[in-house]
Coordinates of C-alpha atoms in Angstrom, one line a residue:
M52 CA 60.6 -45.4 -0.2
E53 CA 64.3 -45.5 0.5
L54 CA 66.3 -47.9 -1.7
T55 CA 69.8 -46.7 -1.3
R56 CA 71.1 -49.3 1.3
T57 CA 70.5 -52.9 2.2
R58 CA 71.1 -55.1 5.2
C59 CA 73.9 -57.6 5.6
F60 CA 75.2 -59.9 8.4
D61 CA 78.8 -60.7 9.1
K62 CA 80.0 -64.2 10.2
D63 CA 79.2 -63.5 13.8
G64 CA 75.6 -62.4 13.0
N65 CA 76.2 -58.7 13.4
V66 CA 74.1 -56.4 11.2
F67 CA 75.7 -53.8 8.9
Y68 CA 74.4 -51.9 5.9
V69 CA 75.9 -51.4 2.4
P70 CA 75.1 -48.9 -0.3
V71 CA 72.8 -49.6 -3.2
T72 CA 73.1 -47.8 -6.5
V73 CA 69.7 -46.9 -7.9
R74 CA 68.9 -45.9 -11.5
E75 CA 65.3 -44.8 -12.1
E76 CA 63.6 -45.6 -15.4
G77 CA 59.9 -44.8 -15.4
N78 CA 58.2 -47.0 -12.8
A79 CA 61.3 -49.2 -12.6
Y80 CA 64.1 -48.8 -10.1
H81 CA 67.2 -50.7 -11.1
C82 CA 69.2 -51.4 -8.0
T83 CA 72.8 -52.7 -7.8
V84 CA 74.8 -54.0 -4.8
K85 CA 78.5 -53.9 -5.6
Q86 CA 80.6 -57.1 -5.0
A87 CA 83.3 -55.0 -3.3
D88 CA 80.8 -53.8 -0.6
I89 CA 79.6 -57.3 0.3
E90 CA 82.9 -59.2 0.4
N91 CA 82.7 -59.5 4.2
A92 CA 79.0 -60.4 4.2
A93 CA 78.0 -63.9 5.4
K94 CA 74.4 -63.2 4.4
I95 CA 72.8 -60.4 2.4
D96 CA 69.1 -59.5 2.6
I97 CA 68.2 -57.6 -0.5
L98 CA 66.0 -54.5 0.0
P99 CA 63.9 -56.0 2.8
Q100 CA 62.4 -52.5 3.4
V101 CA 60.2 -53.0 0.2
G102 CA 58.1 -55.8 1.6
E103 CA 58.3 -55.0 5.3
T104 CA 55.0 -54.0 6.9
E105 CA 53.1 -54.0 10.2
A106 CA 49.8 -53.8 8.4
S107 CA 47.5 -56.8 8.4
D108 CA 45.5 -56.3 5.3
G109 CA 48.1 -56.6 2.5
W110 CA 49.3 -59.6 0.5
I111 CA 52.4 -61.0 -1.1
L112 CA 52.9 -63.0 -4.3
V113 CA 55.2 -66.1 -3.9
S114 CA 56.4 -68.9 -6.2
Y115 CA 58.4 -72.0 -5.2
L116 CA 58.2 -75.7 -5.7
H117 CA 55.3 -76.5 -3.3
F118 CA 53.3 -73.3 -3.7
E119 CA 52.5 -70.5 -6.1
G120 CA 50.0 -67.8 -5.4
I121 CA 48.9 -65.0 -3.0
I122 CA 49.4 -65.1 0.7
M123 CA 47.0 -62.8 2.5
F124 CA 47.9 -61.3 5.9
S125 CA 45.6 -61.3 8.8
P126 CA 45.6 -59.9 12.3
K127 CA 45.4 -63.5 13.6
D128 CA 48.7 -64.5 11.9
K129 CA 51.0 -66.5 14.1
D130 CA 54.8 -66.3 13.8
N131 CA 55.8 -68.3 10.7
E132 CA 58.9 -67.8 8.6
Y133 CA 60.0 -69.6 5.4
T134 CA 63.2 -69.6 3.4
V135 CA 62.7 -71.3 0.0
Y136 CA 64.4 -71.8 -3.3
P137 CA 62.4 -69.6 -5.7
K138 CA 60.8 -71.2 -8.8
L139 CA 60.2 -67.7 -10.3
H140 CA 62.8 -65.0 -9.5
F141 CA 60.2 -62.4 -8.7
Y142 CA 57.8 -61.6 -6.0
G143 CA 54.9 -59.2 -5.5
V144 CA 53.8 -57.2 -2.5
K145 CA 50.9 -54.9 -1.7
N146 CA 51.1 -53.0 1.6
E147 CA 50.5 -49.4 2.9
K148 CA 53.5 -48.2 0.7
G149 CA 51.9 -49.4 -2.5
T150 CA 52.0 -52.3 -5.0
F151 CA 55.4 -53.5 -6.0
M152 CA 57.1 -56.2 -8.0
V153 CA 60.7 -57.1 -7.3
V154 CA 62.7 -59.0 -9.9
Y155 CA 66.1 -60.6 -9.3
D156 CA 67.9 -59.8 -12.5
S157 CA 71.4 -61.2 -12.1
G158 CA 74.4 -61.8 -9.9
M159 CA 74.9 -65.0 -7.9
F160 CA 71.6 -65.9 -9.4
A161 CA 71.4 -69.6 -8.6
Q162 CA 72.5 -68.9 -5.0
T163 CA 69.3 -66.9 -4.3
D164 CA 66.8 -67.7 -1.5
L165 CA 63.4 -66.2 -1.0
F166 CA 62.3 -65.3 2.5
F167 CA 58.8 -64.6 3.6
G168 CA 56.9 -64.7 6.8
S169 CA 55.6 -62.9 9.9
K170 CA 57.2 -62.4 13.3
E171 CA 55.9 -60.4 16.2
G172 CA 53.4 -58.6 13.9
V173 CA 55.9 -57.6 11.2
R174 CA 55.3 -59.2 7.8
N175 CA 58.0 -59.3 5.1
I176 CA 59.3 -60.8 1.9
Y177 CA 62.7 -60.4 0.2
F178 CA 65.5 -62.2 -1.6
S179 CA 68.5 -63.2 0.3
L180 CA 72.0 -64.7 -0.3
S181 CA 73.4 -67.1 2.3
L182 CA 77.0 -67.2 1.3
A183 CA 78.7 -68.4 4.5
R184 CA 76.3 -71.4 4.6
D185 CA 78.0 -72.7 1.6
G186 CA 81.6 -71.5 2.4
L187 CA 81.5 -68.7 -0.1
T188 CA 82.2 -65.0 -0.3
A189 CA 80.5 -62.7 -2.7
Y190 CA 81.7 -63.3 -6.3
D191 CA 79.5 -60.9 -8.3
D192 CA 77.4 -57.7 -8.1
V193 CA 73.7 -58.2 -7.3
N194 CA 71.1 -56.6 -9.6
V195 CA 67.4 -56.4 -8.8
T196 CA 64.6 -54.2 -10.2
V197 CA 61.8 -52.8 -8.1
Y198 CA 58.7 -51.9 -10.1
K199 CA 56.2 -49.5 -8.6
L200 CA 52.8 -50.6 -10.0
D201 CA 49.3 -49.1 -10.1
D202 CA 47.1 -50.2 -7.1
G203 CA 45.0 -52.2 -9.6
A204 CA 47.9 -54.4 -10.6
D205 CA 47.5 -58.0 -9.8
Y206 CA 49.2 -61.4 -10.3
N207 CA 48.4 -61.3 -14.1
T208 CA 50.1 -58.0 -14.4
M209 CA 53.3 -59.2 -12.6
A210 CA 53.5 -62.6 -14.4
K211 CA 53.1 -60.9 -17.8
I212 CA 55.9 -58.4 -17.0
Y213 CA 58.1 -61.3 -16.0
R214 CA 57.2 -63.2 -19.2
K215 CA 58.3 -60.1 -21.2
L216 CA 61.6 -60.0 -19.3
Q217 CA 62.2 -63.7 -20.0
Q218 CA 61.5 -63.1 -23.7
E219 CA 64.0 -60.2 -23.8
K220 CA 66.5 -62.7 -22.4
G221 CA 65.8 -65.2 -25.1
L222 CA 62.7 -67.2 -24.1
K223 CA 61.0 -68.4 -27.3
S224 CA 57.4 -69.5 -27.8
I225 CA 56.6 -73.0 -29.1
K226 CA 55.7 -71.3 -32.4
E227 CA 59.0 -69.5 -32.6
K228 CA 61.0 -72.6 -31.8
N229 CA 59.4 -74.2 -34.8
R230 CA 60.9 -77.6 -34.1
K231 CA 59.0 -80.7 -35.2
A232 CA 59.7 -82.6 -31.9
V233 CA 58.3 -79.7 -29.8
T234 CA 55.3 -79.3 -31.9
Y235 CA 54.6 -83.0 -31.8
A236 CA 54.9 -83.0 -28.0
A237 CA 52.5 -80.1 -27.7
E238 CA 49.9 -82.1 -29.6
S239 CA 50.4 -85.4 -27.7
M240 CA 50.5 -86.8 -24.2
E241 CA 53.6 -88.0 -22.5
I242 CA 53.6 -91.7 -21.6
R243 CA 56.4 -92.6 -19.3
V244 CA 57.0 -96.4 -18.8
R245 CA 59.1 -97.5 -15.9
M246 CA 60.5 -100.8 -17.2
A247 CA 62.8 -102.0 -14.4
W248 CA 64.1 -100.9 -11.0
K249 CA 65.7 -102.2 -7.8
P250 CA 64.2 -101.8 -4.3
V251 CA 63.7 -98.2 -3.0
P252 CA 64.7 -97.5 -0.3
T253 CA 67.8 -99.4 -1.1
P254 CA 69.0 -102.3 1.2
V255 CA 72.6 -101.7 0.0
D256 CA 74.0 -98.2 0.1
D257 CA 77.3 -98.5 -1.7
Q258 CA 76.6 -101.3 -4.2
T259 CA 79.0 -103.5 -6.2
P260 CA 78.2 -106.0 -8.8
E261 CA 78.5 -108.7 -6.1
T262 CA 76.1 -106.9 -3.6
E263 CA 73.7 -105.4 -6.1
P264 CA 70.0 -106.2 -5.2
P265 CA 67.9 -108.0 -7.8
V266 CA 66.4 -105.9 -10.6
H267 CA 62.6 -106.0 -10.8
I268 CA 61.4 -106.4 -14.4
A269 CA 58.0 -104.7 -14.9
V270 CA 57.7 -104.0 -18.7
T271 CA 59.9 -105.9 -21.2
F272 CA 60.4 -104.4 -24.7
D273 CA 58.0 -107.0 -26.0
R274 CA 55.3 -105.9 -23.5
L275 CA 55.9 -102.3 -24.4
K276 CA 55.2 -103.2 -28.0
E277 CA 51.8 -104.6 -26.9
I278 CA 51.0 -101.3 -25.1
M279 CA 51.8 -99.4 -28.3
T280 CA 49.7 -101.8 -30.4
R281 CA 46.7 -101.7 -28.2
L282 CA 46.9 -97.9 -27.9
H283 CA 47.1 -97.5 -31.6
D284 CA 44.2 -99.9 -32.1
R285 CA 42.1 -97.6 -29.8
G286 CA 42.7 -94.7 -32.2
V287 CA 45.4 -92.8 -30.3
E288 CA 47.4 -91.3 -33.2
K289 CA 50.0 -89.3 -31.3
A290 CA 51.9 -90.0 -28.1
E291 CA 55.4 -89.6 -26.9
F292 CA 56.7 -92.7 -25.0
C293 CA 59.6 -92.0 -22.6
L294 CA 61.4 -95.2 -21.5
V295 CA 62.5 -95.2 -17.9
G296 CA 64.9 -97.9 -16.8
W297 CA 65.8 -99.2 -20.2
N298 CA 69.5 -98.9 -19.1
K299 CA 71.7 -101.3 -17.2
S300 CA 70.0 -102.4 -13.9
G301 CA 66.9 -100.3 -14.6
H302 CA 65.8 -96.9 -13.3
D303 CA 68.6 -95.2 -11.3
G304 CA 70.3 -98.6 -11.4
R305 CA 73.9 -97.5 -12.2
F306 CA 73.8 -93.9 -13.4
P307 CA 75.6 -92.2 -15.0
Q308 CA 76.4 -95.5 -16.6
M309 CA 73.7 -96.4 -19.1
F310 CA 75.1 -99.3 -21.2
P311 CA 74.7 -102.1 -21.9
V312 CA 70.9 -102.0 -22.4
E313 CA 69.3 -104.1 -19.7
E314 CA 69.3 -107.7 -21.0
K315 CA 66.4 -108.9 -18.9
L316 CA 64.2 -106.4 -20.8
G317 CA 65.3 -108.0 -24.1
G318 CA 68.6 -106.4 -24.8
E319 CA 69.7 -103.8 -27.3
E320 CA 68.3 -105.3 -30.5
K321 CA 64.9 -105.6 -28.9
L322 CA 65.1 -102.0 -27.8
K323 CA 65.9 -100.8 -31.3
E324 CA 63.1 -103.0 -32.6
V325 CA 60.4 -101.5 -30.3
I326 CA 61.7 -97.9 -31.0
A327 CA 61.3 -98.5 -34.7
Y328 CA 57.9 -100.1 -34.2
G329 CA 56.6 -97.2 -32.2
Q330 CA 57.8 -94.7 -34.8
K331 CA 56.1 -96.7 -37.5
L332 CA 52.8 -96.3 -35.6
G333 CA 53.4 -92.6 -35.6
Y334 CA 54.6 -92.3 -32.0
K335 CA 57.7 -90.6 -30.7
V336 CA 60.0 -92.7 -28.5
V337 CA 62.5 -91.0 -26.1
C338 CA 64.3 -92.1 -22.9
H339 CA 65.2 -91.1 -19.4
T340 CA 68.8 -90.5 -18.4
N341 CA 70.5 -88.9 -15.4
S342 CA 73.5 -86.5 -15.2
Y343 CA 72.9 -85.5 -11.5
D344 CA 73.4 -88.7 -9.5
S345 CA 76.3 -91.1 -9.5
Y346 CA 76.3 -94.6 -7.9
T347 CA 79.3 -96.6 -6.7
I348 CA 78.2 -99.5 -8.8
A349 CA 78.6 -97.6 -12.1
D350 CA 81.6 -98.6 -14.2
C351 CA 82.4 -95.0 -14.6
F352 CA 82.1 -94.0 -10.9
N353 CA 84.9 -91.8 -9.7
I354 CA 84.8 -90.3 -6.2
N355 CA 86.8 -87.4 -7.4
D356 CA 84.0 -86.4 -9.8
I357 CA 81.6 -85.9 -6.9
V358 CA 80.7 -82.5 -5.5
L359 CA 82.9 -81.4 -2.6
D360 CA 81.3 -79.3 0.1
K361 CA 82.8 -76.7 2.4
N362 CA 83.6 -79.3 5.0
G363 CA 85.6 -81.4 2.6
N364 CA 82.9 -84.1 2.2
R365 CA 81.7 -85.6 -1.0
E366 CA 78.0 -84.7 -1.4
C367 CA 75.3 -87.4 -1.5
L368 CA 71.6 -88.0 -0.8
S369 CA 71.5 -90.1 2.4
A370 CA 68.2 -91.7 1.5
G371 CA 69.4 -93.2 -1.7
W372 CA 67.6 -94.7 -4.8
S373 CA 67.7 -98.0 -6.7
G374 CA 71.5 -97.8 -7.3
G375 CA 72.2 -97.1 -3.6
R376 CA 73.6 -94.0 -2.1
A377 CA 73.2 -91.2 -4.7
Y378 CA 76.3 -89.1 -4.9
H379 CA 75.9 -85.8 -6.7
I380 CA 78.2 -85.5 -9.7
C381 CA 79.8 -82.1 -10.4
S382 CA 78.5 -80.6 -13.6
V383 CA 81.9 -80.4 -15.2
P384 CA 82.5 -84.2 -15.4
A385 CA 78.8 -84.8 -15.8
L386 CA 78.7 -82.6 -19.0
E387 CA 81.8 -84.3 -20.4
Y388 CA 80.4 -87.8 -19.8
A389 CA 77.0 -86.9 -21.2
K390 CA 78.5 -85.5 -24.4
Q391 CA 80.5 -88.7 -24.7
E392 CA 77.5 -91.1 -24.1
L393 CA 74.4 -89.4 -25.4
P394 CA 75.3 -89.8 -29.0
K395 CA 75.4 -93.6 -28.3
V396 CA 71.9 -93.3 -26.8
K397 CA 70.7 -91.4 -29.9
A398 CA 72.2 -94.2 -32.1
L399 CA 69.6 -96.6 -30.6
G400 CA 66.9 -94.6 -32.6
F401 CA 65.4 -92.3 -29.9
E402 CA 63.9 -89.1 -31.2
G403 CA 61.9 -86.4 -29.5
L404 CA 62.2 -84.6 -26.2
H405 CA 65.1 -86.3 -24.4
Y406 CA 64.6 -86.4 -20.7
I407 CA 67.4 -85.8 -18.1
D408 CA 66.3 -86.2 -14.6
V409 CA 66.4 -83.6 -11.7
L410 CA 68.2 -80.7 -13.4
S411 CA 65.3 -78.3 -13.6
L412 CA 63.9 -79.3 -10.2
E413 CA 66.8 -78.7 -7.8
R414 CA 69.0 -75.8 -7.0
P415 CA 72.2 -76.0 -9.1
L416 CA 75.0 -77.8 -7.3
L417 CA 78.0 -76.0 -5.7
C418 CA 81.3 -77.8 -6.0
L419 CA 84.4 -76.6 -4.1
D420 CA 86.8 -79.1 -5.6
K421 CA 89.7 -77.1 -7.0
N422 CA 90.0 -79.5 -9.9
H423 CA 86.5 -78.7 -11.2
Y424 CA 85.4 -75.8 -9.1
C425 CA 81.8 -74.7 -9.9
T426 CA 79.7 -72.0 -8.3
R427 CA 76.0 -72.6 -8.6
D428 CA 75.9 -70.2 -11.5
D429 CA 78.7 -72.2 -13.2
T430 CA 76.7 -75.4 -12.8
L431 CA 73.6 -73.6 -14.2
K432 CA 75.6 -72.7 -17.3
N433 CA 76.8 -76.3 -17.7
W434 CA 73.3 -77.7 -17.2
N435 CA 71.8 -75.3 -19.8
E436 CA 74.6 -76.3 -22.2
L437 CA 73.7 -79.9 -21.6
A438 CA 70.0 -79.1 -22.3
D439 CA 71.0 -77.4 -25.6
F440 CA 73.2 -80.3 -26.6
S441 CA 70.4 -82.8 -25.9
A442 CA 67.9 -80.7 -27.9
S443 CA 70.3 -80.5 -30.9
L444 CA 70.9 -84.3 -30.7
F445 CA 67.3 -85.6 -30.2
G446 CA 65.1 -82.7 -31.3
G447 CA 64.1 -81.3 -27.9
F448 CA 64.8 -81.4 -24.1
A449 CA 62.8 -82.2 -21.0
S450 CA 63.6 -82.4 -17.3
E451 CA 61.8 -83.0 -14.0
G452 CA 60.9 -79.6 -12.7
S453 CA 60.1 -76.0 -13.7
A454 CA 62.6 -73.7 -12.1
D455 CA 62.7 -70.6 -14.2
I456 CA 66.5 -70.6 -14.4
M457 CA 66.4 -73.3 -17.1
M458 CA 63.2 -72.5 -18.9
R459 CA 64.8 -70.8 -21.8
H460 CA 66.6 -74.1 -22.6
I461 CA 63.7 -76.6 -21.9
D462 CA 60.7 -77.7 -23.9
Y463 CA 58.8 -79.8 -21.3
A464 CA 58.8 -80.1 -17.5
L465 CA 57.4 -83.3 -16.1
Y466 CA 55.7 -81.4 -13.4
G467 CA 55.3 -77.7 -12.6
G468 CA 55.0 -78.2 -8.9
F469 CA 55.4 -80.8 -6.2
L470 CA 52.2 -82.0 -4.5
K471 CA 51.1 -78.4 -4.4
F472 CA 47.4 -79.2 -4.5
Q473 CA 47.6 -82.2 -2.3
R474 CA 49.0 -80.8 0.9
K475 CA 48.8 -77.6 2.9
A476 CA 51.4 -75.1 1.6
T477 CA 51.7 -72.6 4.5
E478 CA 50.0 -71.6 7.8
F479 CA 49.0 -68.3 6.3
N480 CA 45.8 -67.7 4.3
Y481 CA 46.5 -68.3 0.7
V482 CA 45.2 -68.9 -2.8
Q483 CA 47.1 -71.1 -5.3
L484 CA 47.5 -69.4 -8.7
P485 CA 49.0 -70.3 -12.0
L486 CA 51.9 -67.9 -11.9
W487 CA 54.4 -70.1 -13.7
D488 CA 51.8 -71.0 -16.3
I489 CA 51.0 -67.3 -17.1
V490 CA 54.7 -66.7 -17.6
F491 CA 55.7 -69.9 -19.5
H492 CA 52.5 -71.4 -21.1
G493 CA 52.9 -71.2 -24.8
S494 CA 56.7 -71.6 -24.4
V495 CA 57.2 -74.7 -22.2
L496 CA 55.0 -77.7 -21.8
A497 CA 54.2 -79.0 -18.3
T498 CA 51.9 -81.0 -16.1
P499 CA 51.0 -78.4 -13.4
S500 CA 51.9 -80.5 -10.4
S501 CA 53.2 -84.0 -9.6
E502 CA 49.9 -85.4 -8.2
M503 CA 48.3 -84.8 -11.6
V504 CA 50.4 -87.6 -13.2
N505 CA 47.9 -90.1 -14.6
I506 CA 45.3 -87.3 -14.9
S507 CA 42.5 -89.5 -16.3
L508 CA 42.5 -91.4 -13.0
C509 CA 42.4 -88.3 -10.9
D510 CA 39.1 -86.9 -9.4
R511 CA 37.1 -84.4 -11.3
D512 CA 38.3 -81.4 -9.3
M513 CA 41.9 -82.3 -10.0
Q514 CA 41.1 -82.7 -13.7
L515 CA 39.5 -79.3 -13.8
K516 CA 42.5 -77.8 -12.1
F517 CA 44.7 -79.4 -14.7
I518 CA 42.5 -77.7 -17.4
E519 CA 42.6 -74.4 -15.6
Y520 CA 46.4 -74.4 -15.6
G521 CA 46.7 -75.5 -19.2
G522 CA 48.5 -78.8 -18.6
R523 CA 49.9 -81.4 -20.9
P524 CA 49.1 -84.9 -19.7
S525 CA 52.0 -86.9 -18.2
M526 CA 50.9 -90.5 -17.9
Y527 CA 53.0 -93.1 -16.1
V528 CA 53.1 -96.9 -16.3
Y529 CA 54.4 -97.9 -12.9
S530 CA 54.7 -94.4 -11.5
R531 CA 54.7 -95.8 -7.9
F532 CA 58.0 -97.6 -7.3
V533 CA 58.9 -96.6 -3.8
T534 CA 58.1 -98.9 -0.9
E535 CA 56.2 -96.5 1.2
S536 CA 56.8 -95.7 4.9
A537 CA 56.0 -92.9 7.3
S538 CA 59.1 -91.0 6.1
R539 CA 59.0 -91.8 2.4
G540 CA 56.4 -92.2 -0.3
N541 CA 55.4 -91.9 -3.9
W542 CA 54.5 -88.5 -5.4
M543 CA 53.3 -89.0 -9.0
G544 CA 49.6 -89.6 -8.9
K545 CA 47.6 -91.6 -6.4
D546 CA 46.6 -94.3 -8.9
D547 CA 49.0 -96.3 -11.0
L548 CA 49.0 -97.8 -14.5
R549 CA 50.1 -101.4 -14.5
C550 CA 50.4 -104.1 -17.1
E551 CA 51.4 -107.3 -15.4
T552 CA 48.2 -109.1 -16.5
D553 CA 46.2 -108.6 -19.7
E554 CA 43.4 -107.2 -17.5
E555 CA 45.8 -104.6 -16.1
L556 CA 47.0 -103.8 -19.5
D557 CA 43.5 -103.2 -20.8
A558 CA 42.7 -100.9 -17.9
S559 CA 45.9 -98.9 -18.5
V560 CA 45.2 -98.5 -22.2
N561 CA 41.7 -97.4 -21.3
A562 CA 43.2 -94.7 -19.0
L563 CA 45.6 -93.6 -21.7
K564 CA 42.8 -93.3 -24.2
A565 CA 40.8 -91.3 -21.6
A566 CA 43.7 -88.9 -21.2
D567 CA 44.0 -88.5 -24.9
D568 CA 40.3 -87.7 -25.1
L569 CA 40.6 -85.2 -22.2
Y570 CA 43.5 -83.4 -24.0
A571 CA 42.0 -83.4 -27.5
P572 CA 40.0 -80.1 -27.3
L573 CA 42.7 -78.4 -25.3
K574 CA 46.0 -79.2 -27.1
R575 CA 45.7 -76.4 -29.7
L576 CA 46.0 -73.9 -26.8
Q577 CA 49.5 -75.1 -25.9
F578 CA 50.7 -72.7 -28.7
E579 CA 49.1 -69.7 -27.0
F580 CA 50.0 -67.5 -24.0
I581 CA 47.7 -67.2 -21.1
E582 CA 46.7 -63.5 -21.0
E583 CA 44.3 -63.5 -18.1
H584 CA 43.4 -65.8 -15.2
K585 CA 40.4 -64.6 -13.2
Y586 CA 38.2 -65.9 -10.4
L587 CA 34.7 -64.7 -11.3
N588 CA 33.4 -66.1 -8.0
P589 CA 35.0 -68.6 -5.5
T590 CA 34.0 -71.6 -7.7
L591 CA 34.2 -70.2 -11.2
V592 CA 37.4 -69.4 -13.1
R593 CA 37.8 -67.8 -16.5
V594 CA 41.1 -68.3 -18.4
T595 CA 41.7 -66.1 -21.5
Y596 CA 44.3 -67.1 -24.1
G597 CA 46.2 -65.0 -26.6
D598 CA 44.0 -66.1 -29.6
G599 CA 40.9 -64.9 -27.7
T600 CA 39.8 -68.4 -26.5
K601 CA 38.2 -68.3 -23.1
I602 CA 37.8 -71.4 -20.8
Y603 CA 35.2 -71.2 -18.0
I604 CA 35.8 -73.8 -15.3
N605 CA 33.0 -74.5 -12.8
Y606 CA 34.0 -76.2 -9.6
S607 CA 30.5 -76.1 -8.0
L608 CA 27.9 -78.8 -7.8
A609 CA 25.4 -76.7 -9.7
P610 CA 25.4 -75.1 -13.2
I611 CA 26.6 -71.4 -13.3
T612 CA 25.9 -68.7 -15.9
A613 CA 28.6 -66.1 -16.6
D614 CA 29.0 -63.7 -19.5
G615 CA 25.8 -65.1 -20.9
I616 CA 27.2 -68.7 -20.9
E617 CA 26.0 -71.6 -18.9
I618 CA 28.7 -73.9 -17.5
A619 CA 27.5 -77.3 -16.2
A620 CA 28.4 -78.5 -12.7
K621 CA 31.9 -79.8 -12.3
D622 CA 32.6 -79.0 -15.9
Y623 CA 34.2 -76.5 -18.3
T624 CA 33.2 -74.6 -21.4
I625 CA 35.5 -73.4 -24.2
I626 CA 34.4 -70.3 -26.1

């Protein structure tokens, strides 16, 4: 297969080709596209010839926010093309040329797209860089590696190669991290408590103190103390509570401003009191902050800190959140502000995996303001620095998503995917697979997908999928805070935990206890890598861990025997 050139497009859409330097090392072909050769490129398609095929019996291996797994080609495929932000920076392909794994190593890393699809009978998958879309020209060399694998290689092979590459770049296992806060988190469920918020969607886009909508108070600090007490009385010894909306005006109320502590919840002294009380019971208590969004109502809002796009506009999310129109703050002032304010947050008594929203979910921001210019790679560097700063301050770091570009700096991802088991991912034939989990399980904790929040309230199939993927429970009191419409909804679990009445509180504590019971026989495996994931038949899965433990998961309505072991219907067995 010819790897010595790759395809580019100029600003008018004309195709031209540039040379690729190839260095062969065993079954690996290290390929470099020089910056000087792509300075006039509006878009670069990186080695599309590897994945291109007219055959209809091959497959590709894909990972992005809404899907991870194998897409199988068929003669009946209709034209469908997708361009996505990759969650893992590798893909796999099997076609008439062989079995290949392509890894994006470096160079404009956070700018990368992944294309896959079928058009007029031609299937393809490749990385691409859309520079003109963002008003950029090439600012670095591009380095990828093509691995020629044996025909028997599968998704386990590729994910484990990628894990090894991540480890060579500095990824540490939970055992190697050897940090008390991370070990504790691995042995406990996460309980997020949304304490206060304003209406979402917002009725006021650019809020001021005079036009601010009322703050809904859902869980006061005194009520939180009751939750902790009842949970402890039920025998739950370990849990990490993450307080969401403890800050001024509640969740997303005035970020990046945090202080003063919301008085309607009880104020700062009550917050310190409940933190100390939870710690006395043996619990960790952490909190949720935001270094991505900035609202006009914040006392620190500065329009000049906001990301500037190629058209000279300040970037914002049109839909908005509780605080109104959500402007995206450049990572340079965001980092400076966080380093100034987070020590004050720590002084309240929080200790554990500090949570900063969004960062590990979205593609890093691009800012073209000459006063704080940041490529997406610059932003990634700043966000990773913020993660490390948070970990040094609180004991660990957590964020919303599981994009691989931050995983060497993160201890826990709130969810590994976004509604990926709840809705159709693509028009092609596909099978969801735990690619991210094979790579990062044993190093980074996660709930496998957002619809698994409040896992003890999910149906049995979803609970079994959670076990199959090696999840850590993310429970959420008042997870559902968006007023739903045809265009906007909630995404973290179908069923909510509430505590407005004592009856609701009891039901919520029962659900928390059930999640703790579900996790109890599984938590020790958080310290192990997943070494093999295998479908023994369409309804039976076997997952093998690094210590030799095997979990058999039976999705069928009847008992199944495998490897001499009987697994009950809709159940699992650990060996």
